[in-house]
Amino acid sequence: MPYETLSTAHCFGGTQGFYRHESSSTGTPMRFAVFTPPQAATRPVPVLWCLAGLTCTEENFSTKAGAQRRAAELGLMLVMPDTSPRGDGVADDAAYDLGQGAGFYLDATQAPWAANFRMGSYIADELPRLIGAHFPADMHAQGITGHSMGGHGALTLALTHPGRYRSVSAFAPIVAPMQCPWGEKALTAYLGADRAAWRGVDACALIADGARLPDVLVDQGLADNFLAEQLKPELLEAACAKAGIALTLRRHAGYDHSYWFISSFIDDHLDWHAARLKRPAV
């Protein structure tokens, strides 16, 4: 599984790198970023997947979240993929919430998207194989987090791959894409008009249908412009309560949807993941 190193920089005793490879899942070149902590010089380290939101690339979380300092202290590898396939021959849409930059971490089944938009398989299967083969990663200790569309991806990937991720968290996630404009637009385009096909990529629907997580941490800003129409954390709160899932939902007055919000609470999330990833496997 060859890959190309685009750049690396020494960071908090570790290495922040940016990479590119040819993806068999998407049929395109894909870029990703990895922060390798200093502890990886002597042993494999736990892996935290960090999924970005609409319009973002592998650079957003790696340059704006401020996660490397605490990740270095905790010995966590951070893997930050791009949010979609890209390129001149890849289907796109003029709007920001569909197409390139808006892969929604699922495998599309509808034309023209099905040819390349297979981000579910890419994040769950292909990229982990590459990371496990080429980086000092303990693939038996994986966690996942994400922001907005990436929060949706973190929740749905964890729910559909039970036992894969020992820890799950999200910042301002899209928790019920079947019930918000962003989700309805994307799921119609990528999966077709049959709403039954959408349930496998909707966190609240997955929970209602029996999928489970041990626990999950979610932070939500109350000054988020997308809160009422797109994010609806109260739906996840109700779904988890009914299913008996231990949800820690923290609502923060004054915080919006930006990386200023993420950077304010990123250390809490990294601590959450480290506590679970460093426990012995059961």
Short mmCIF file of C-alpha atoms in Angstrom, two decimals:
data_model
loop_
_atom_site.label_atom_id
_atom_site.label_comp_id
_atom_site.label_asym_id
_atom_site.label_seq_id
_atom_site.Cartn_x
_atom_site.Cartn_y
_atom_site.Cartn_z
CA MET A 1 0.00 0.00 0.00
CA PRO A 2 2.33 2.77 -1.20
CA TYR A 3 1.90 6.35 -0.12
CA GLU A 4 3.69 9.66 -0.66
CA THR A 5 4.93 11.99 2.06
CA LEU A 6 4.01 15.56 1.16
CA SER A 7 5.52 17.27 4.22
CA THR A 8 6.50 16.65 7.83
CA ALA A 9 7.26 18.93 10.77
CA HIS A 10 8.57 18.29 14.26
CA CYS A 11 5.76 19.08 16.73
CA PHE A 12 5.69 18.69 20.56
CA GLY A 13 8.36 16.01 20.33
CA GLY A 14 6.45 14.11 17.66
CA THR A 15 5.81 14.52 13.95
CA GLN A 16 2.96 16.18 12.08
CA GLY A 17 2.85 14.78 8.57
CA PHE A 18 0.75 15.19 5.46
CA TYR A 19 0.45 12.32 2.98
CA ARG A 20 -1.20 11.18 -0.27
CA HIS A 21 -1.98 7.79 -1.79
CA GLU A 22 -4.00 6.20 -4.57
CA SER A 23 -7.25 4.91 -3.10
CA SER A 24 -8.88 1.74 -4.38
CA SER A 25 -12.09 2.69 -2.54
CA THR A 26 -12.60 6.06 -4.21
CA GLY A 27 -10.59 5.50 -7.37
CA THR A 28 -8.81 8.80 -6.76
CA PRO A 29 -5.75 10.15 -4.97
CA MET A 30 -6.61 10.77 -1.31
CA ARG A 31 -4.82 12.94 1.20
CA PHE A 32 -4.58 12.47 4.95
CA ALA A 33 -2.67 13.87 7.90
CA VAL A 34 -1.12 12.01 10.84
CA PHE A 35 0.29 13.29 14.11
CA THR A 36 2.70 10.71 15.50
CA PRO A 37 3.48 11.33 19.20
CA PRO A 38 6.97 10.92 20.67
CA GLN A 39 6.05 7.66 22.45
CA ALA A 40 5.75 5.98 19.03
CA ALA A 41 9.55 5.94 18.79
CA THR A 42 9.59 2.95 21.15
CA ARG A 43 6.17 1.27 20.85
CA PRO A 44 2.91 1.27 18.88
CA VAL A 45 0.47 3.86 20.18
CA PRO A 46 -3.34 4.14 20.27
CA VAL A 47 -5.03 5.75 17.27
CA LEU A 48 -7.68 8.48 17.32
CA TRP A 49 -9.53 9.12 14.06
CA CYS A 50 -10.49 12.79 13.70
CA LEU A 51 -13.16 13.40 11.05
CA ALA A 52 -13.75 16.91 9.74
CA GLY A 53 -16.94 18.58 8.60
CA LEU A 54 -18.46 20.11 5.48
CA THR A 55 -16.05 22.01 3.19
CA CYS A 56 -13.03 20.78 5.18
CA THR A 57 -9.91 18.85 4.22
CA GLU A 58 -7.25 16.94 6.17
CA GLU A 59 -5.75 20.32 7.07
CA ASN A 60 -8.60 21.74 9.16
CA PHE A 61 -8.38 19.58 12.26
CA SER A 62 -4.61 19.26 12.05
CA THR A 63 -4.01 23.02 11.91
CA LYS A 64 -6.93 24.50 13.87
CA ALA A 65 -7.96 22.13 16.67
CA GLY A 66 -4.82 22.55 18.75
CA ALA A 67 -4.76 18.84 19.53
CA GLN A 68 -1.09 17.96 19.12
CA ARG A 69 0.24 19.22 22.46
CA ARG A 70 -2.14 17.12 24.56
CA ALA A 71 -1.96 14.17 22.14
CA ALA A 72 1.83 14.20 22.59
CA GLU A 73 1.46 14.16 26.37
CA LEU A 74 -1.04 11.29 26.21
CA GLY A 75 0.74 9.28 23.54
CA LEU A 76 -2.12 9.35 21.01
CA MET A 77 -1.70 9.13 17.26
CA LEU A 78 -4.14 11.42 15.43
CA VAL A 79 -5.29 10.44 11.94
CA MET A 80 -7.08 13.18 10.00
CA PRO A 81 -8.48 12.15 6.59
CA ASP A 82 -9.90 14.34 3.86
CA THR A 83 -13.69 14.58 3.73
CA SER A 84 -14.28 13.31 0.17
CA PRO A 85 -12.66 12.27 -3.09
CA ARG A 86 -11.57 15.18 -5.26
CA GLY A 87 -10.44 15.90 -8.80
CA ASP A 88 -11.57 17.09 -12.22
CA GLY A 89 -13.22 13.78 -13.06
CA VAL A 90 -15.04 13.45 -9.72
CA ALA A 91 -18.74 14.37 -9.49
CA ASP A 92 -19.45 17.63 -7.70
CA ASP A 93 -22.22 20.08 -6.90
CA ALA A 94 -22.21 23.85 -6.89
CA ALA A 95 -23.39 23.98 -3.27
CA TYR A 96 -21.05 23.47 -0.32
CA ASP A 97 -23.15 20.71 1.27
CA LEU A 98 -22.95 18.09 -1.50
CA GLY A 99 -20.15 16.62 -3.55
CA GLN A 100 -16.48 17.38 -3.07
CA GLY A 101 -15.85 18.34 0.53
CA ALA A 102 -19.13 16.71 1.59
CA GLY A 103 -18.69 12.94 1.46
CA PHE A 104 -20.79 12.25 4.61
CA TYR A 105 -18.62 9.19 5.43
CA LEU A 106 -20.88 6.76 3.54
CA ASP A 107 -20.76 4.66 0.38
CA ALA A 108 -22.92 6.20 -2.32
CA THR A 109 -25.12 3.93 -4.40
CA GLN A 110 -26.55 6.45 -6.88
CA ALA A 111 -25.06 7.90 -10.06
CA PRO A 112 -22.95 9.92 -10.52
CA TRP A 113 -21.72 9.66 -6.92
CA ALA A 114 -21.31 5.89 -6.64
CA ALA A 115 -18.23 5.86 -8.84
CA ASN A 116 -16.03 7.65 -6.30
CA PHE A 117 -17.94 8.55 -3.14
CA ARG A 118 -17.12 5.53 -0.98
CA MET A 119 -15.91 7.31 2.12
CA GLY A 120 -17.49 4.75 4.44
CA SER A 121 -15.28 1.97 3.09
CA TYR A 122 -12.30 4.28 2.83
CA ILE A 123 -12.39 5.37 6.49
CA ALA A 124 -13.45 2.03 7.96
CA ASP A 125 -11.31 -0.32 5.89
CA GLU A 126 -8.77 1.02 3.41
CA LEU A 127 -7.10 3.84 5.32
CA PRO A 128 -6.81 1.78 8.55
CA ARG A 129 -4.96 -0.91 6.58
CA LEU A 130 -2.52 1.70 5.32
CA ILE A 131 -2.04 3.22 8.78
CA GLY A 132 -1.53 -0.19 10.36
CA ALA A 133 1.01 -1.18 7.72
CA HIS A 134 3.12 1.98 7.65
CA PHE A 135 2.76 3.82 10.95
CA PRO A 136 3.58 2.79 14.56
CA ALA A 137 -0.11 2.40 15.39
CA ASP A 138 -1.78 0.02 17.83
CA MET A 139 -4.78 -0.91 15.71
CA HIS A 140 -6.27 -2.81 18.65
CA ALA A 141 -6.77 0.54 20.40
CA GLN A 142 -8.74 2.84 18.10
CA GLY A 143 -11.03 5.73 18.99
CA ILE A 144 -13.00 8.08 16.77
CA THR A 145 -14.17 11.68 16.99
CA GLY A 146 -15.45 14.28 14.57
CA HIS A 147 -17.00 17.69 14.05
CA SER A 148 -20.40 18.38 12.46
CA MET A 149 -20.55 16.10 9.38
CA GLY A 150 -17.48 14.43 10.87
CA GLY A 151 -19.36 13.96 14.13
CA HIS A 152 -22.06 12.22 12.13
CA GLY A 153 -19.35 10.03 10.63
CA ALA A 154 -17.81 9.22 14.01
CA LEU A 155 -21.15 8.18 15.48
CA THR A 156 -22.35 6.13 12.52
CA LEU A 157 -19.04 4.37 11.91
CA ALA A 158 -18.82 3.43 15.59
CA LEU A 159 -22.42 2.22 15.63
CA THR A 160 -22.00 0.13 12.48
CA HIS A 161 -18.64 -1.37 13.49
CA PRO A 162 -19.26 -2.60 17.04
CA GLY A 163 -16.08 -3.31 18.94
CA ARG A 164 -13.89 -1.48 16.41
CA TYR A 165 -13.60 1.77 18.36
CA ARG A 166 -13.03 1.69 22.09
CA SER A 167 -13.94 5.37 22.46
CA VAL A 168 -16.31 7.74 20.64
CA SER A 169 -16.88 11.49 20.86
CA ALA A 170 -18.15 14.35 18.73
CA PHE A 171 -18.29 18.11 18.47
CA ALA A 172 -21.64 19.53 17.28
CA PRO A 173 -22.51 16.37 15.31
CA ILE A 174 -25.29 15.91 12.79
CA VAL A 175 -27.06 13.25 14.84
CA ALA A 176 -30.15 12.65 12.68
CA PRO A 177 -29.46 13.39 9.00
CA MET A 178 -32.86 11.93 8.09
CA GLN A 179 -34.41 14.85 9.97
CA CYS A 180 -32.38 17.86 8.80
CA PRO A 181 -31.88 19.70 5.49
CA TRP A 182 -28.18 18.86 5.14
CA GLY A 183 -28.86 15.19 5.62
CA GLU A 184 -31.99 14.94 3.51
CA LYS A 185 -30.20 16.56 0.57
CA ALA A 186 -27.08 14.41 0.85
CA LEU A 187 -28.82 11.10 1.54
CA THR A 188 -31.25 11.60 -1.35
CA ALA A 189 -28.37 12.27 -3.72
CA TYR A 190 -26.02 9.55 -2.48
CA LEU A 191 -28.46 6.78 -1.53
CA GLY A 192 -31.66 7.52 -3.45
CA ALA A 193 -35.19 8.41 -2.45
CA ASP A 194 -35.97 5.30 -0.40
CA ARG A 195 -35.66 6.51 3.18
CA ALA A 196 -35.30 2.97 4.46
CA ALA A 197 -31.82 2.95 2.92
CA TRP A 198 -30.91 6.00 4.97
CA ARG A 199 -31.33 4.37 8.36
CA GLY A 200 -27.92 2.72 8.23
CA VAL A 201 -26.17 6.09 8.12
CA ASP A 202 -28.28 7.97 10.70
CA ALA A 203 -27.06 7.73 14.31
CA CYS A 204 -30.48 8.11 15.91
CA ALA A 205 -32.06 5.60 13.52
CA LEU A 206 -29.22 3.13 14.09
CA ILE A 207 -29.73 3.34 17.84
CA ALA A 208 -33.49 2.91 17.44
CA ASP A 209 -32.80 -0.17 15.31
CA GLY A 210 -30.60 -1.75 17.98
CA ALA A 211 -27.04 -0.51 17.43
CA ARG A 212 -25.21 0.32 20.63
CA LEU A 213 -22.17 2.13 22.04
CA PRO A 214 -20.78 1.74 25.56
CA ASP A 215 -20.64 5.51 26.04
CA VAL A 216 -20.14 8.71 24.06
CA LEU A 217 -19.07 12.31 24.75
CA VAL A 218 -20.69 15.16 22.80
CA ASP A 219 -20.02 18.88 23.14
CA GLN A 220 -22.43 21.41 21.64
CA GLY A 221 -22.25 25.20 21.54
CA LEU A 222 -25.52 26.98 22.26
CA ALA A 223 -24.61 29.91 19.99
CA ASP A 224 -24.20 27.52 17.04
CA ASN A 225 -26.15 28.87 14.07
CA PHE A 226 -26.91 25.31 12.94
CA LEU A 227 -28.16 24.05 16.30
CA ALA A 228 -31.93 24.08 15.86
CA GLU A 229 -32.27 23.24 12.16
CA GLN A 230 -29.37 20.90 11.40
CA LEU A 231 -27.85 19.42 14.57
CA LYS A 232 -30.70 18.69 17.01
CA PRO A 233 -28.70 17.11 19.86
CA GLU A 234 -31.91 16.55 21.80
CA LEU A 235 -32.74 13.74 19.35
CA LEU A 236 -29.52 11.91 20.23
CA GLU A 237 -30.18 12.57 23.90
CA ALA A 238 -33.61 10.94 23.64
CA ALA A 239 -32.34 8.01 21.57
CA CYS A 240 -29.51 7.26 24.00
CA ALA A 241 -31.78 7.56 27.03
CA LYS A 242 -34.24 5.09 25.54
CA ALA A 243 -31.46 2.66 24.57
CA GLY A 244 -29.55 2.91 27.83
CA ILE A 245 -26.42 4.37 26.19
CA ALA A 246 -24.32 6.49 28.54
CA LEU A 247 -24.28 9.85 26.75
CA THR A 248 -22.34 12.78 28.21
CA LEU A 249 -23.88 15.77 26.39
CA ARG A 250 -22.34 19.10 27.40
CA ARG A 251 -24.03 22.29 26.24
CA HIS A 252 -21.89 25.45 26.28
CA ALA A 253 -23.39 28.94 26.33
CA GLY A 254 -21.81 31.41 23.92
CA TYR A 255 -19.91 28.88 21.77
CA ASP A 256 -20.53 28.61 18.03
CA HIS A 257 -19.78 25.98 15.35
CA SER A 258 -16.19 27.00 14.67
CA TYR A 259 -12.78 25.59 15.50
CA TRP A 260 -12.56 28.15 18.30
CA PHE A 261 -15.21 25.98 19.97
CA ILE A 262 -13.36 22.76 19.20
CA SER A 263 -10.01 24.08 20.42
CA SER A 264 -11.63 25.17 23.69
CA PHE A 265 -12.63 21.60 24.60
CA ILE A 266 -10.26 19.40 22.60
CA ASP A 267 -8.19 18.47 25.66
CA ASP A 268 -11.29 17.06 27.36
CA HIS A 269 -11.96 14.86 24.35
CA LEU A 270 -8.38 13.66 24.13
CA ASP A 271 -8.43 12.80 27.83
CA TRP A 272 -11.74 10.93 27.31
CA HIS A 273 -10.24 8.85 24.52
CA ALA A 274 -6.92 8.21 26.27
CA ALA A 275 -8.67 6.88 29.37
CA ARG A 276 -10.56 4.32 27.26
CA LEU A 277 -7.85 3.47 24.76
CA LYS A 278 -5.29 2.68 27.41
CA ARG A 279 -7.50 0.23 29.26
CA PRO A 280 -6.74 -3.47 28.66
CA ALA A 281 -8.84 -4.91 25.85
CA VAL A 282 -11.78 -7.05 26.99
#
